[in-house]
Every structure is written in structure tokens, then in C-alpha cells.
Coordinates of C-alpha atoms in Angstrom, one line a residue:
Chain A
X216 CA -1.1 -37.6 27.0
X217 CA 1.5 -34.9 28.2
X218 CA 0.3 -32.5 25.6
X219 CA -2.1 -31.7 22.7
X220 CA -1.6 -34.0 19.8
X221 CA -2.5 -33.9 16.0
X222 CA -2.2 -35.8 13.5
X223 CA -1.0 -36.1 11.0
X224 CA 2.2 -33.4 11.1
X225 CA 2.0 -33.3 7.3
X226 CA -0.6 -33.9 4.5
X227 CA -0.5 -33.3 1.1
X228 CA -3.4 -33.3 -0.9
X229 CA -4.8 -32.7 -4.0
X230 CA -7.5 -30.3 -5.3
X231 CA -11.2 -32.0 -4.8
X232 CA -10.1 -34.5 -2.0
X233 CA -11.6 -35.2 1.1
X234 CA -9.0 -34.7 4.6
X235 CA -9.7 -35.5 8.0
X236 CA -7.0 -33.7 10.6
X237 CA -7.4 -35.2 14.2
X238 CA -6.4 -33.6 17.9
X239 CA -5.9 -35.2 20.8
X240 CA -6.5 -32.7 23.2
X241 CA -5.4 -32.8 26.5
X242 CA -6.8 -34.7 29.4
X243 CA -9.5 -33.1 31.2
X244 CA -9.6 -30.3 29.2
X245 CA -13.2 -29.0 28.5
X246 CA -12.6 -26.5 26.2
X247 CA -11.3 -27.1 22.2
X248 CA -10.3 -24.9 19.7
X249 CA -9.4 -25.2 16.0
X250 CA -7.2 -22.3 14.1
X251 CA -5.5 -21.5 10.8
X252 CA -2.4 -20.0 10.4
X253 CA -1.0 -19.0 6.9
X254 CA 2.5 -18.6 6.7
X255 CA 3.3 -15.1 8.3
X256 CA 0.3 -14.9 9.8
X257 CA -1.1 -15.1 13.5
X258 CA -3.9 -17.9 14.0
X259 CA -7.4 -17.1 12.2
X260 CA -10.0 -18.6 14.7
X261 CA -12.2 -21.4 13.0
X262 CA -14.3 -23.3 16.1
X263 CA -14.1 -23.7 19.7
X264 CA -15.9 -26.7 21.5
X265 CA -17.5 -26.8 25.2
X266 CA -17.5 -30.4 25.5
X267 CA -19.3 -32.4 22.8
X268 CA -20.6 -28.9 21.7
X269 CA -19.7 -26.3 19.2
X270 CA -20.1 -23.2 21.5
X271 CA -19.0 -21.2 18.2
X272 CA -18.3 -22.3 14.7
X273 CA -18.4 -18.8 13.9
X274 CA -14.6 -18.7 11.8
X275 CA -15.4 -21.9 9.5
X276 CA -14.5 -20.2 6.4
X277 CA -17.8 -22.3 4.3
X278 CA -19.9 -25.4 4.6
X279 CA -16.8 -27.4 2.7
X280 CA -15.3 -27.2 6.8
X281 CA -16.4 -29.0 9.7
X282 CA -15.6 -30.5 12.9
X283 CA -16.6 -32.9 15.4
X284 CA -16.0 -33.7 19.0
X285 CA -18.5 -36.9 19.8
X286 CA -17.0 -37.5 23.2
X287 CA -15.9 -34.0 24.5
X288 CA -12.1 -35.8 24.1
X289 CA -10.9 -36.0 20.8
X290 CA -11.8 -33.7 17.4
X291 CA -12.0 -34.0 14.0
X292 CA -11.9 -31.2 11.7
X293 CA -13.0 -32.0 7.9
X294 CA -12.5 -30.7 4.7
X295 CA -14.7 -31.4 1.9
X296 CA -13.5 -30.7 -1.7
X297 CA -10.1 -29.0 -0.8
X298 CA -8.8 -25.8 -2.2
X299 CA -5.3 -24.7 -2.9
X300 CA -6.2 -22.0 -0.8
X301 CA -7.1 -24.2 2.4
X302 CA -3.6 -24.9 2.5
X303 CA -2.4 -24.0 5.8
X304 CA -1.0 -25.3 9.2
X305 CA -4.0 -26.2 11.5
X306 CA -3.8 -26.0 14.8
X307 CA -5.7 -27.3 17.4
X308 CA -5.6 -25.9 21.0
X309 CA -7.1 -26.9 24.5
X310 CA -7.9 -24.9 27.8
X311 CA -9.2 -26.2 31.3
X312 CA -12.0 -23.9 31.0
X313 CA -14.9 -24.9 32.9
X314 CA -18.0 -23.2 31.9
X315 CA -18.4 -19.7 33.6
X316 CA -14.7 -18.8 33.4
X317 CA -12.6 -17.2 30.9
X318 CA -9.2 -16.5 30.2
X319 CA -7.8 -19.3 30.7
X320 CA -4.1 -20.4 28.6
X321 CA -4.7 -22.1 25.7
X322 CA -2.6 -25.1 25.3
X323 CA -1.4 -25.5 21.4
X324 CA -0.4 -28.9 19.7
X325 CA 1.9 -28.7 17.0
X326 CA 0.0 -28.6 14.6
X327 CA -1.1 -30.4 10.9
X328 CA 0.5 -28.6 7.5
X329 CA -1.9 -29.5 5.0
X330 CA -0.9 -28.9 1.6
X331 CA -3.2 -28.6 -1.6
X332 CA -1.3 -29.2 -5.1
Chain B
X250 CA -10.2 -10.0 9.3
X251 CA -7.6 -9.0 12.1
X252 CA -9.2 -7.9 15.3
X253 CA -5.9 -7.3 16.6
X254 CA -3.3 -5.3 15.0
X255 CA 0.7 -5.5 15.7
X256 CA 3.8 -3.4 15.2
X257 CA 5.9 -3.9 14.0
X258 CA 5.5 -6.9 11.9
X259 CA 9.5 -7.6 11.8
X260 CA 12.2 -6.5 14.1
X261 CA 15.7 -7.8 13.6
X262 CA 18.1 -6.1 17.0
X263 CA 21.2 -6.8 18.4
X264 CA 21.8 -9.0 21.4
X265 CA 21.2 -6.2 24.6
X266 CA 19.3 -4.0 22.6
X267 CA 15.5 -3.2 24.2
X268 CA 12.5 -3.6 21.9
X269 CA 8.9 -2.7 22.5
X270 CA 5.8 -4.7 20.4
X271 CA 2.5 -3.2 20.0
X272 CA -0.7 -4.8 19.9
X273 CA -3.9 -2.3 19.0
X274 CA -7.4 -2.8 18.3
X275 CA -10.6 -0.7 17.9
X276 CA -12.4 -3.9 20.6
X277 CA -12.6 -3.7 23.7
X278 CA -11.3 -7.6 25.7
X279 CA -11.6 -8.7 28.8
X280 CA -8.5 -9.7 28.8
X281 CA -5.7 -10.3 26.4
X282 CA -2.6 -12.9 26.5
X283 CA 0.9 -12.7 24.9
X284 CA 2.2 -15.9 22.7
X285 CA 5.6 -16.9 21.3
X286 CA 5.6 -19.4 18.5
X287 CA 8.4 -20.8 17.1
X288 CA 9.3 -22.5 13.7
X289 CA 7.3 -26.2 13.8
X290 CA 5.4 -25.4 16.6
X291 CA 2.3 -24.1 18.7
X292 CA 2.3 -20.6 20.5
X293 CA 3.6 -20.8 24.1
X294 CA 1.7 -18.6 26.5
X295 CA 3.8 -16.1 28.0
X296 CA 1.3 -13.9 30.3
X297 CA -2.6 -13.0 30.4
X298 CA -3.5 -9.7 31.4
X299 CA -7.1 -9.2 32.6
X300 CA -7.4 -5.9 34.4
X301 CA -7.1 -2.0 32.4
X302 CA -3.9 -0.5 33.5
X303 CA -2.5 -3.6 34.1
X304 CA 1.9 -4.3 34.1
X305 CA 3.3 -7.4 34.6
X306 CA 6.9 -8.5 34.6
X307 CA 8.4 -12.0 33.6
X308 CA 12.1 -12.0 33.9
X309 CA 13.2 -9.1 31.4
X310 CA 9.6 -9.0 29.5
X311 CA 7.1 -6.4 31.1
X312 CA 3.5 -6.6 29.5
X313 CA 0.7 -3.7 30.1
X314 CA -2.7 -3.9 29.1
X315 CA -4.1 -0.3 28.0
X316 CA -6.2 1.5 30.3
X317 CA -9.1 0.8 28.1
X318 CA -8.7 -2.5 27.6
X319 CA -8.3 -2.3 23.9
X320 CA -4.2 -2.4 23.5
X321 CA -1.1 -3.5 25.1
X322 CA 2.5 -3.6 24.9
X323 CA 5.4 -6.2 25.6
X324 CA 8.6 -4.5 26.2
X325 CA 11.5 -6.9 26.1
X326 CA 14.9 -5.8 27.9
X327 CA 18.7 -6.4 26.9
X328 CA 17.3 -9.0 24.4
X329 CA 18.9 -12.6 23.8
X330 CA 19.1 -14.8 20.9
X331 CA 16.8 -17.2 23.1
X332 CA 14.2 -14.5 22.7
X333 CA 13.7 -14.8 18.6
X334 CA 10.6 -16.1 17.7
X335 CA 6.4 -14.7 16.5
X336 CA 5.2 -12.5 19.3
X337 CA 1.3 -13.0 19.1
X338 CA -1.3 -11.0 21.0
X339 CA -4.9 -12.8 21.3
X340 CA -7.8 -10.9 22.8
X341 CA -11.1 -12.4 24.2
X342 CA -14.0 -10.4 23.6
X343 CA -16.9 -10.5 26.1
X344 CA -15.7 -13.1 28.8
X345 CA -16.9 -15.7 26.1
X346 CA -13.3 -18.1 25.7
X347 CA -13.3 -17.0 22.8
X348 CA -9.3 -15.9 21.3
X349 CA -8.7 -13.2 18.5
X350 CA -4.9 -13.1 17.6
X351 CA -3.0 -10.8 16.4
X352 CA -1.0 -10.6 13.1
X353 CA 2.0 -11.6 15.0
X354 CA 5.4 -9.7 15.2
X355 CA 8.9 -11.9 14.1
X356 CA 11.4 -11.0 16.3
X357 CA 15.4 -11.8 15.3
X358 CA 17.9 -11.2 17.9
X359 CA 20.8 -11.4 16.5
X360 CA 24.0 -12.4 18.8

């Protein structure tokens, strides 16, 4: 596609559930990244793929968060048992960022609110 | 925990005022990119700056990287209302594509 795409925009959820929140990055891009923003807030850094890989999972907040990204395309990030304080907007970001190089921009989708009640 | 601290946090200015944001950390990045986000959406990157020292001009914004690598400033010119939005900094530590932002400045110009 033209740009990064997640889905869904919205979710509401409530305490305990299960979410899935899915990017569609864009094509050809090798690099993925997950974030958190709280309202006010810049992005908190949660995961960044290299391909199929987690190169660093380092900003998961617990084991109740994880992501996937089976065919170095598309990523999933789940939530086990969700917390009113998971609630956030989630956004997913890609780069063209072979291995070896750095800086490169990071393109952002729009990203997923979820909402806990 | 923010690697990456900004000033101010809010800024409300007239249209044609200047204004000057300040990103600071105690890290040292090998380089360090300016965002604007607005309302509904993703951060937009405005500039990267990769080299200590470093000043580079887009159109009335001028960004500098500190000469130690560990700061940098945006400095916006007779703002517009076009420019309102979150200012973010985001610093990559160690050449490893990995992206610290900062706590974001909100910028309202005000026509």
C-alpha cells in the first residue's frame, strides 16, 4: 500500500481480554517498529523488527505483550489479559533500513486507540 | 523513562512570532530527527541530523544538533497557524535503528 496501515483505528476492550492490533507496513520496508503514546506524551518504544526478527524487544512493558512478524511483511502485536493501564494509541512505524545503516525516517501509520474499561 | 527531554512542553504564540524548542539529554546519538504529529495521526518527519554541530534549514524551521551530540534545537521563524502541532525529538543511540522520543512539545499558533 501507499502507506503504513493498522488496524483497527479503534478498540475498546474490557479488563482481562485478549487484543490483537495489526500493521501493514509498507512495502519493502525491512525494518518495523511498535510504540505507545499516552495522551500528551511522545512515543514510548516497545519493539523493533529486522525482518521476521525481533532485533529488540527491549520496551515490552511485561510478558502480557508480544508481537510477531512471520513473513518480515505484516505484524501483530498482542495483549494478553488487558489493563486499564494499557490503554493507549499504538503505533506502528516502518523504515527502509537495510541492515548496516541507520538513521533512516521512520514512516508512521495512524495508529490503533485501544481503550480498556 | 524519557531519554529525551523537551522545552517547553506547551507554547501557545502569535501568528509571526519566532519560537525556539529544546530537546536535551544526558545520551549521546548518532543522530537525532525532528517529528510533527498532529491530532489522529502518526509523526511526520521533518529533518535528521547526523553530524555534531550540525544546522539545517527547511523553509522557516532551522534544526542544530549540539556539538556533542547530545541536544538540539528547532527554531521556527514568523510562525503560521499551519505550523501547530507535537514537536517530537527521537534520538538513536549507537547506530543500532533504534528511536528514543522525546516528551513532545504542543505548539498553538494562534492567527
Amino acid at each position: 500500500g501507499a502507506g503504513v496501515s493498522q488496524t483497527p483505528s479503534n478498540k475498546v476492550t474490557e479488563k482481562g481480554k485478549y487484543v490483537e492490533l495489526r500493521c501493514d507496513p509498507i512495502s519493502g520496508h525491512t525494518a518495523l517498529y511498535w510504540y505507545r503514546q499516552s495522551l500528551g506524551q511522545g512515543p514510548e518504544f516497545l519493539i523493533y523488527f529486522q525482518g521476521t526478527g525481533a532485533a529488540d524487544d527491549s520496551g515490552l512493558p511485561n510478558d502480557r505483550f508480544f508481537a510477531v512478524r512471520p513473513e518480515g511483511s505484516v505484524s501483530t502485536l498482542k495483549i494478553q489479559r488487558t489493563e486499564r493501564g494499557d490503554s493507549a494509541v499504538y503505533l506502528c512505524a516502518s523504515s527502509l533500513n537495510p541492515r548496516g545503516t541507520s538513521y533512516g525516517e521512520l514512516f508512521f501509520g495512524e495508529g490503533s486507540r485501544l481503550t480498556v474499561l | 523513562t524519557q531519554l529525551l527531554e523537551q522545552s517547553p512542553q506547551f507554547l501557545s504564540i502569535q501568528e509571526g512570532e519566532n519560537l525556539t524548542v529544546y530537546c536535551n539529554s544526558s545520551s549521546v546519538f548518532s543522530s537525532l530527527q525532528w517529528y510533527r504529529q498532529e491530532p489522529g495521526e502518526g509523526p511526520v518527519l521533518l529533518v535528521t541530523v547526523v553530524t555534531g554541530g550540525e544546522v539545517k534549514k527547511l523553509k522557516r524551521l532551522t534544526f542544530q544538533f549540539g556539538d556533542a551530540r547530545k541536544d538540539s534545537s528547532l527554531h521556527i521563524t514568523a510562525a503560521q497557524p499551519g505550523d501547530t502541532g507535537l514537536y517530537l525529538c527521537a534520538g538513536e543511540e549507537n547506530n543500532f535503528n533504534k528511536f528514543y522520543f522525546g516528551s513532545g512539545t504542543k505548539l498553538n499558533v494562534k492567527p
